[in-house]
XYZ file of C-alpha atoms in Angstrom:
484
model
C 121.208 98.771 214.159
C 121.045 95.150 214.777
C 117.773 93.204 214.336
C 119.245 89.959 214.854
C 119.096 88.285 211.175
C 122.841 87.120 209.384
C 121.920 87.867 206.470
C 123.860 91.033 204.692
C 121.969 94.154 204.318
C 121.748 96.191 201.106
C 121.449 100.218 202.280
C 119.053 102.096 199.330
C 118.848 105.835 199.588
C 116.357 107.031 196.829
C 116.570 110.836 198.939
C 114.031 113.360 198.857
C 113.009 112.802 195.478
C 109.298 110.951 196.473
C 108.976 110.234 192.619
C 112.182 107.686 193.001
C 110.858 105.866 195.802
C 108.526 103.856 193.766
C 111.051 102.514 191.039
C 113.695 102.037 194.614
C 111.132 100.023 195.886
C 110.848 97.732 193.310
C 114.729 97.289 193.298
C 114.260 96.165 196.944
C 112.632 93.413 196.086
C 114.567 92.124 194.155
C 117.501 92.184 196.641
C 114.999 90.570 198.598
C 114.180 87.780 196.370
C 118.242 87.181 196.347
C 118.101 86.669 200.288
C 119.217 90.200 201.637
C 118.122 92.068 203.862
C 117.150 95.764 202.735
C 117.259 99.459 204.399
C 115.805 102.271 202.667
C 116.737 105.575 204.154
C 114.600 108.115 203.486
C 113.980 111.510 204.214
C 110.645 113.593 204.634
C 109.366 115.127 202.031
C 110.376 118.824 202.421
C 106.673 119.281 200.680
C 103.931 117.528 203.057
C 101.454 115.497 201.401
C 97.931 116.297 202.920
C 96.225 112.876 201.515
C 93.508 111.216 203.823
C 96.294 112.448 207.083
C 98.711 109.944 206.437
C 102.037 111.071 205.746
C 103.864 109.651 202.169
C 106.544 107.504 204.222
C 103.696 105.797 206.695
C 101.887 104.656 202.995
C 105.075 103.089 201.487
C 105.637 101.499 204.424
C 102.542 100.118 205.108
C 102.333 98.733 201.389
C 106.198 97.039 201.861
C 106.036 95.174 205.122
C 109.476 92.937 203.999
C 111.779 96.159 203.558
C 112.973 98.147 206.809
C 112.690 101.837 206.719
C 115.011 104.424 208.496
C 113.749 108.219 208.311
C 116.840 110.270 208.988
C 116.415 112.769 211.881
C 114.744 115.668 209.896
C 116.351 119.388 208.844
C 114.610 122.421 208.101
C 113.427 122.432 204.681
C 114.336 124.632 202.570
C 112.271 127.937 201.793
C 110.723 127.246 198.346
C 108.546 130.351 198.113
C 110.982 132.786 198.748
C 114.438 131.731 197.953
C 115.694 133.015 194.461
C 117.273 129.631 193.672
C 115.620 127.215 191.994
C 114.450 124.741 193.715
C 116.020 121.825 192.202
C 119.075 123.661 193.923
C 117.602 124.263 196.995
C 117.049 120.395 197.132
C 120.514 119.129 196.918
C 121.938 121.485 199.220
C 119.419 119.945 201.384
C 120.518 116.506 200.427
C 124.213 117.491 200.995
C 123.281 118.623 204.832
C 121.789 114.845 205.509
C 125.363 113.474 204.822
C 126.281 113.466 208.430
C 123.159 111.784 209.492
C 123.822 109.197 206.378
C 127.073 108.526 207.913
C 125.923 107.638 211.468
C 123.438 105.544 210.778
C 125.621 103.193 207.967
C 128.177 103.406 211.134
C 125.174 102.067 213.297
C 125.375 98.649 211.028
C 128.156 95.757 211.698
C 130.905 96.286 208.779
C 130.276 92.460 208.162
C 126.784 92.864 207.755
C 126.575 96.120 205.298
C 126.875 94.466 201.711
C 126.462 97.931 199.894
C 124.960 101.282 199.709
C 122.649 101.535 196.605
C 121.871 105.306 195.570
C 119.506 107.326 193.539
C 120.889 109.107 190.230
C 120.453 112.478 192.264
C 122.106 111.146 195.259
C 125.145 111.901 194.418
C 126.904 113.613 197.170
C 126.422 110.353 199.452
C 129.588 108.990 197.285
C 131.532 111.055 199.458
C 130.285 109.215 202.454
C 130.672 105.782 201.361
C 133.795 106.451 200.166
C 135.166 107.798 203.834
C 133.590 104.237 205.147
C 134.796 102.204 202.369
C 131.405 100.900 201.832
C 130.906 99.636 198.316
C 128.326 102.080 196.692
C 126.758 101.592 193.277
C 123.969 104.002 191.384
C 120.454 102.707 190.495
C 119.621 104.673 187.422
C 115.801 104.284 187.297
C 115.550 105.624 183.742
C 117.314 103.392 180.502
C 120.678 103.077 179.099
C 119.706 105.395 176.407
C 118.944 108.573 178.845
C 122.006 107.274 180.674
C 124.118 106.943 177.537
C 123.357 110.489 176.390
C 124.040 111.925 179.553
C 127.227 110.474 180.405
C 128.437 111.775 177.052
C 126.932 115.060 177.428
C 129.365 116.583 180.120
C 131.907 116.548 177.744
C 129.833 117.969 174.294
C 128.763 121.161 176.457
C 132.836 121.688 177.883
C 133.443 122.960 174.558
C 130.556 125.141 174.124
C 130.275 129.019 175.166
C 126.572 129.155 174.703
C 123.760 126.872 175.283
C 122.160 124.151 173.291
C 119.120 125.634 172.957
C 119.843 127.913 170.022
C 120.448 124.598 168.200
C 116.731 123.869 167.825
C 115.816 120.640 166.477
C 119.480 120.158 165.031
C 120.394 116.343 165.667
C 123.340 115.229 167.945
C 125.368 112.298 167.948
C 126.100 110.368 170.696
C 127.070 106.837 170.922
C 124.604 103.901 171.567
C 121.801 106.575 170.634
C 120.005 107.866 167.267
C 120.326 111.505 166.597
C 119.236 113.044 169.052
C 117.334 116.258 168.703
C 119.243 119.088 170.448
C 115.687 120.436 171.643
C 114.890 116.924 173.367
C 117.469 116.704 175.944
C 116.602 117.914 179.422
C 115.772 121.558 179.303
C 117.401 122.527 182.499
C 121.001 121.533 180.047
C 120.108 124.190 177.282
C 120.382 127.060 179.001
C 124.038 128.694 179.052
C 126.270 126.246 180.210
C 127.628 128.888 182.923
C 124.506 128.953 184.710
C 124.588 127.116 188.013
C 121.977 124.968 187.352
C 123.195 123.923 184.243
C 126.477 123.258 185.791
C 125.500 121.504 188.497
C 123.390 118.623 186.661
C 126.457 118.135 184.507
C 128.276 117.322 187.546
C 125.656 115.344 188.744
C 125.217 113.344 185.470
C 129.593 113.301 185.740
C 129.632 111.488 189.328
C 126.819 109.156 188.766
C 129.672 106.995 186.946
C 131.694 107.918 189.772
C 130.673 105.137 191.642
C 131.669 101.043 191.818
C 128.733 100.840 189.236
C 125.480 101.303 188.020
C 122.367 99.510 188.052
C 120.538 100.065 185.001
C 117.002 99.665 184.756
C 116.212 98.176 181.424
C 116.866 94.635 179.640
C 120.130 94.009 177.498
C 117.869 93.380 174.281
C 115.711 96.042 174.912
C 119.016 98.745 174.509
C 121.593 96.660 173.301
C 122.861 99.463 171.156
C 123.552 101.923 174.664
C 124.552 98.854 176.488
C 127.716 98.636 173.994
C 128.579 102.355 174.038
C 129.693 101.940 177.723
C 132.803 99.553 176.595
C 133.656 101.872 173.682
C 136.866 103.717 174.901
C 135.220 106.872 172.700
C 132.070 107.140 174.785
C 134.114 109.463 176.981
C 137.304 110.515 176.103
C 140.182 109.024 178.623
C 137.824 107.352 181.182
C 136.804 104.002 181.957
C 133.341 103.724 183.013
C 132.752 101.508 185.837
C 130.107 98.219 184.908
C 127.282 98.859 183.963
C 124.341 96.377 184.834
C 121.051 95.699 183.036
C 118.453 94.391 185.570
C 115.506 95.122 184.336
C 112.243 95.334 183.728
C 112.083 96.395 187.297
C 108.765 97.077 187.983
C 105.491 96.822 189.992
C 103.272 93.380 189.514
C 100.238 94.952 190.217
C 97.848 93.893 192.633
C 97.973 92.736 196.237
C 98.401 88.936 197.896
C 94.640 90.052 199.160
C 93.449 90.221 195.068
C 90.715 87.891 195.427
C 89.471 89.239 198.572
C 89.779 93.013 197.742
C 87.031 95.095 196.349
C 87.733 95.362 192.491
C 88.732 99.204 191.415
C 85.692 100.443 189.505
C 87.643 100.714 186.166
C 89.235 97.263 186.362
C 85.697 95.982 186.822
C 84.513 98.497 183.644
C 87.482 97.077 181.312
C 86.217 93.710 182.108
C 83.621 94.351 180.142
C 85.346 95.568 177.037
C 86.150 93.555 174.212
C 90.004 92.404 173.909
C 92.922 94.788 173.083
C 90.110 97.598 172.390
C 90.570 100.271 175.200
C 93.199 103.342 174.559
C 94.087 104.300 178.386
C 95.803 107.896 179.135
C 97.666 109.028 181.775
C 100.523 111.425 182.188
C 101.987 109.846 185.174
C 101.760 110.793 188.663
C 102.246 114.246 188.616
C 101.984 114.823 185.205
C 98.940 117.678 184.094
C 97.301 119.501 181.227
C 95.642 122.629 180.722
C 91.845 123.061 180.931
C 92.007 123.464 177.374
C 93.883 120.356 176.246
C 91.833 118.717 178.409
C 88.784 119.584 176.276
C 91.000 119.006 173.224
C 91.479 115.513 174.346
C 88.270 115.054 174.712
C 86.752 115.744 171.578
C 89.301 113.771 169.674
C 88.191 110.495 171.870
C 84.532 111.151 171.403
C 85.499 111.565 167.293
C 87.885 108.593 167.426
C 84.578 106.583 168.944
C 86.923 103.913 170.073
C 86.717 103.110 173.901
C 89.135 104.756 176.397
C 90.054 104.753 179.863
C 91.045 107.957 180.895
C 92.559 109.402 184.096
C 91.968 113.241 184.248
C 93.847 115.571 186.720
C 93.001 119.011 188.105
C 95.481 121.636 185.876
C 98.265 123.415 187.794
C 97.800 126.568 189.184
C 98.687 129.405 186.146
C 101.931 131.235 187.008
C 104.185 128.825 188.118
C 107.274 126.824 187.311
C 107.821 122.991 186.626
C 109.406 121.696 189.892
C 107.000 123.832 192.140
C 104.109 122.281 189.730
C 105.431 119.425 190.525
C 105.353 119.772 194.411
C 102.121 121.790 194.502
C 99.440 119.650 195.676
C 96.316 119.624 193.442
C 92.633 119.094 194.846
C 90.113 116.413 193.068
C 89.359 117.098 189.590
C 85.734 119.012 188.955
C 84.963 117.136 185.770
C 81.768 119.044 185.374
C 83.756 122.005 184.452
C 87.011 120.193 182.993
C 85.244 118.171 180.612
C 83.119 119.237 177.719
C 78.954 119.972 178.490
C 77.440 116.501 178.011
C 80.501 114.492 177.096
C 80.805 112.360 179.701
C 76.706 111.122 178.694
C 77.213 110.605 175.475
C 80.350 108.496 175.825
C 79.253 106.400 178.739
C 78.744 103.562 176.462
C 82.618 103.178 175.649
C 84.690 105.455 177.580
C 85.434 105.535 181.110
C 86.864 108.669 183.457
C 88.988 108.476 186.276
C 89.394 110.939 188.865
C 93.155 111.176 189.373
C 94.560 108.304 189.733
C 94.106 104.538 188.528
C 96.106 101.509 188.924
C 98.395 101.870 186.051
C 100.064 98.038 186.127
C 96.626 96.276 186.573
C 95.211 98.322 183.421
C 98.037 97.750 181.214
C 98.258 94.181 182.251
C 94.402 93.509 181.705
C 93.628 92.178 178.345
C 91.372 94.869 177.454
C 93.696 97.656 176.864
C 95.104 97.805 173.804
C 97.038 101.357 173.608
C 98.514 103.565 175.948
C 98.949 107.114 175.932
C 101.810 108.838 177.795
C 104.186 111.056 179.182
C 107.244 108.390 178.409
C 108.344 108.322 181.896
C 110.468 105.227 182.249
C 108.715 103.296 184.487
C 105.634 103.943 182.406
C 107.396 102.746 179.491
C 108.774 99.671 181.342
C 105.436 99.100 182.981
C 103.663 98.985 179.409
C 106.966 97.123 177.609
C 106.726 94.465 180.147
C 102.426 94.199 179.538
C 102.829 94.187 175.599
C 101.200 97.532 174.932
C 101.486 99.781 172.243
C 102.244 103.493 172.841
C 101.491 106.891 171.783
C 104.124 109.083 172.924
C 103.236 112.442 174.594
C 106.243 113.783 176.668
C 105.734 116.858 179.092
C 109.916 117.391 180.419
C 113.031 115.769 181.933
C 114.193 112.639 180.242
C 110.566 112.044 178.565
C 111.861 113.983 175.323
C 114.725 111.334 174.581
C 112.616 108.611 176.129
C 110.258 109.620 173.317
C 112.925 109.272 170.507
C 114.309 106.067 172.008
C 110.989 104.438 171.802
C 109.769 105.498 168.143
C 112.998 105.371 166.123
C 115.049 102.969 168.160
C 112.330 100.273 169.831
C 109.246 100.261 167.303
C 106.905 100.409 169.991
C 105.427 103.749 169.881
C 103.920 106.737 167.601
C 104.617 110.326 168.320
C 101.381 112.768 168.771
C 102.476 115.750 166.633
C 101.941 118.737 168.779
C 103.872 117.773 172.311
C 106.850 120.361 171.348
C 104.523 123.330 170.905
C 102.825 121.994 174.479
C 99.223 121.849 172.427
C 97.713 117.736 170.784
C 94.949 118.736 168.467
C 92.379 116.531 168.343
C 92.557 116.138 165.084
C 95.939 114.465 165.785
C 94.585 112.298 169.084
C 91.623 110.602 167.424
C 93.747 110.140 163.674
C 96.580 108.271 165.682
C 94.412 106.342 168.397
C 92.688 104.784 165.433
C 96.250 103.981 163.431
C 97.468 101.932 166.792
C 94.444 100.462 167.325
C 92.812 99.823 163.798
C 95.308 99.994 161.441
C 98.174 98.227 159.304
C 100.760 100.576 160.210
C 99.454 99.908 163.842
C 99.250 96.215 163.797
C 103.223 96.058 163.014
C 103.729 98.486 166.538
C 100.979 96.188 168.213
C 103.539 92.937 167.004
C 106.630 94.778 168.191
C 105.303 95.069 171.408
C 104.244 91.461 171.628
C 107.454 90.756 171.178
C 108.994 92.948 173.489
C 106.775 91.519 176.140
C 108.161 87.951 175.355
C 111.880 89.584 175.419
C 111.428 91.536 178.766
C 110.003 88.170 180.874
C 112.847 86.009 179.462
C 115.153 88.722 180.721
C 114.258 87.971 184.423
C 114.359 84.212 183.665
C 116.229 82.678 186.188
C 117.651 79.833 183.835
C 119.944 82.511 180.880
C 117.656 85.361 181.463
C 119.891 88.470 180.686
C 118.775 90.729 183.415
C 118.730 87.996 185.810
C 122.902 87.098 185.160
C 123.905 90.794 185.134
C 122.896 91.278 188.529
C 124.677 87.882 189.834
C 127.420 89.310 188.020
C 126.953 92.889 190.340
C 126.433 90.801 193.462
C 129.721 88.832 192.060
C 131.946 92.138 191.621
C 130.502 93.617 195.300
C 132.089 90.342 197.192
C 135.577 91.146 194.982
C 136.299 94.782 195.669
């Protein structure tokens, strides 16, 4: 590979995780904006998206004309429906068999020109090949230092254990850089008995993402100070060094096109600007993220009760019977909101609330001035997305990381309430309307709505280019690359 340009090329390799691509993509640009030249490798998605014909890789290409793409020659996928592993496993033996391919293609680039190989938190096993090519390789770690902090430290806690965390309940563990953490709020997959090869094989996982020259962290040192420091202390795991860590964030989507102006205003961007400042509560779960039928009529009664205005994006529920990671592949058809919703709500709430089928443009709505509270699934680049816009949350985790995310962002950053009922997997409404009225109306509410303000402030003088935090640790990373 050779397309002519001098300029050093930074290799990203976000795998076959489609969810990572996003956040990877963002880190592009900003390796971009630094003068490189940038790769992603991807692979197909071993589940085909069947949107409008046009294959997931062909739309994130289309949408980042500055970043080269390199599909890997494709390998059977595996067989989901009938293998007895799960399919997280199923994945990463997958992910091991595209090594080879890996390998040729960083061969196919001049030595002089390959600056570094940049790889996703679950793309582990392509240490092994950057380490045969001695090609500097660092980890982008798309979720905070918190999630990374307990997980780093967790390898070690569950050693010493002959069961599983899970008969620990809600019993708080310590871990530096962190406040207690409940054992039930770590990733679910790591409560189960620590012999079971799942369980195993995410500790290793979570164990060689420090394996590398470094890892790029995406969060702002002021943000998580407190996890930032538990990386230097010697105690954070016993008789290892950790390699640098680097806080570069907020990295995350502007929102938007160059083409604004010209392009045809999404119909709820055009409905919020009609709605009176910071008085909109907007929902969403994320992009994959569903509810029942029944919460879904939960939710809406405590909305139409709250009668403050929302912006709402409502998903078709997963099919009944199956697990999270094939929920998470299966694809869903358009929501029927006639059925989903409540007979006659969406009438009598036409005046102040708006429903959207699927999907919305998450940055644009938290960035417009209209919104005022956001509810969801504390995914991290949700979080980030609605740190960086100044937006108060209420926190309603669904799995993975969103659990500590949750207790990161209530008792640590002061920007977020809890809705009472996520463990149990059922919000009353009751609870929904009672706490969208305490962020949006209340005293208690205007201290979280201040805390955000001045997170937003913190989080743009982070990227500063004159002192910003964010903006120094990765000149220090592109510093330490040139002096291995």
């Amino acid at each position: 590979m050779d397309n002519g340009s001098t300029k050093q090329t930074v290799v990203l390799f976000p795998g076959a995780g489609v969810g990572h691509v996003g956040p990877m993509t963002q880190l592009a640009n900003v390796f971009l904006h630094h003068g490189y030249d940038v790769t992603m490798v991807l692979i197909e998605p071993p589940i085909k998206s069947t949107d409008s014909g046009v294959s997931f890789i062909e739309r994130v290409a289309a949408s980042n004309p500055s970043i080269t793409f390199h599909v890997l020659p494709p390998i059977p996928p595996p067989d989901f429906a009938s293998s007895p592993k799960h399919p997280f496993l199923l994945m990463l033996e997958m992910m091991l068999q595209y090594n080879e391919k890996l390998e040729s293609f960083l061969c196919s680039i001049p030595q002089e020109r390959l600056h570094s190989l940049v790889i996703d938190m679950f793309c582990t096993q392509a240490i092994d090949v950057a380490r045969k090519l001695g090609v500097p390789v660092y980890t982008f770690f798309a979720s905070g230092a918190g999630a990374l902090a307990v997980l780093t430290q967790l390898p070690a806690l569950l050693a010493g254990r002959q069961t599983g965390l899970k008969e620990l309940g809600d019993t708080p563990l310590e871990f530096l850089g962190v406040p207690p953490m409940p054992a039930s709020h770590l990733i679910r997959e790591l409560l189960e008995d620590p012999e079971d090869e799942l369980c195993k094989t995410m500790m290793k996982i979570w164990q060689r993402n420090t394996d590398t020259d470094g890892v790029l962290v995406n969060t702002f040192y002021s943000l998580e100070s407190r996890a930032m420091e538990a990386f230097k202390d010697p105690m954070c795991v016993p008789g290892r060094v950790l390699p640098p860590v680097y806080p570069i964030g907020p990295v995350v989507g502007k929102g938007g096109t160059d083409k604004d102006e010209e392009a045809e205003k999404p119909e709820c961007i055009a409905w919020l600007d009609a709605q009176p400042e910071r008085s909109v509560v907007f929902l969403c779960w994320g992009s994959k993220g569903t509810l029942s039928g029944e919460q879904i009529k939960e939710i809406a009664a405590g909305l139409e009760n709250s009668g403050q205005r929302f912006l709402w994006v409502v998903r078709t529920p997963p099919s009944a019977g199956i697990d999270d990671v094939k929920r998470y592949l299966e694809q869903r058809p358009e929501p029927d909101l006639d059925v989903l919703l409540p007979e006659g709500f969406l009438e009598r709430t036409k005046g102040h609330g708006f429903v959207v089928n699927s999907w919305a443009p998450q940055v644009e709505v938290l960035k417009h001035p209209a919104t005022g509270a956001f509810v969801t699934h504390c995914g991290w680049n949700s979080t980030l997305e609605a740190i960086a816009a100044g937006v108060p949350m209420l926190c309603w985790p669904l799995g993975a990381e969103q659990l500590m995310n949750k207790v990161l962002m209530t008792e640590d950053m002061g920007i977020g309430v809890e809705l009472e009922g996520y463990k149990a997997g059922f919000v009353k409404a009751e609870e929904i309307e009672a706490k969208v009225k305490l962020v949006l109306e209340s005293e208690e509410g205007r201290k979280i709505r201040e805390r955000a303000a001045e997170l937003k402030k913190e989080a743009a003088e982070a990227l500063r280019e004159d002192g910003g935090s964010s903006h120094a640790a990765f000149l220090r990373f592109l510093s330490d690359v040139k002096n291995l």
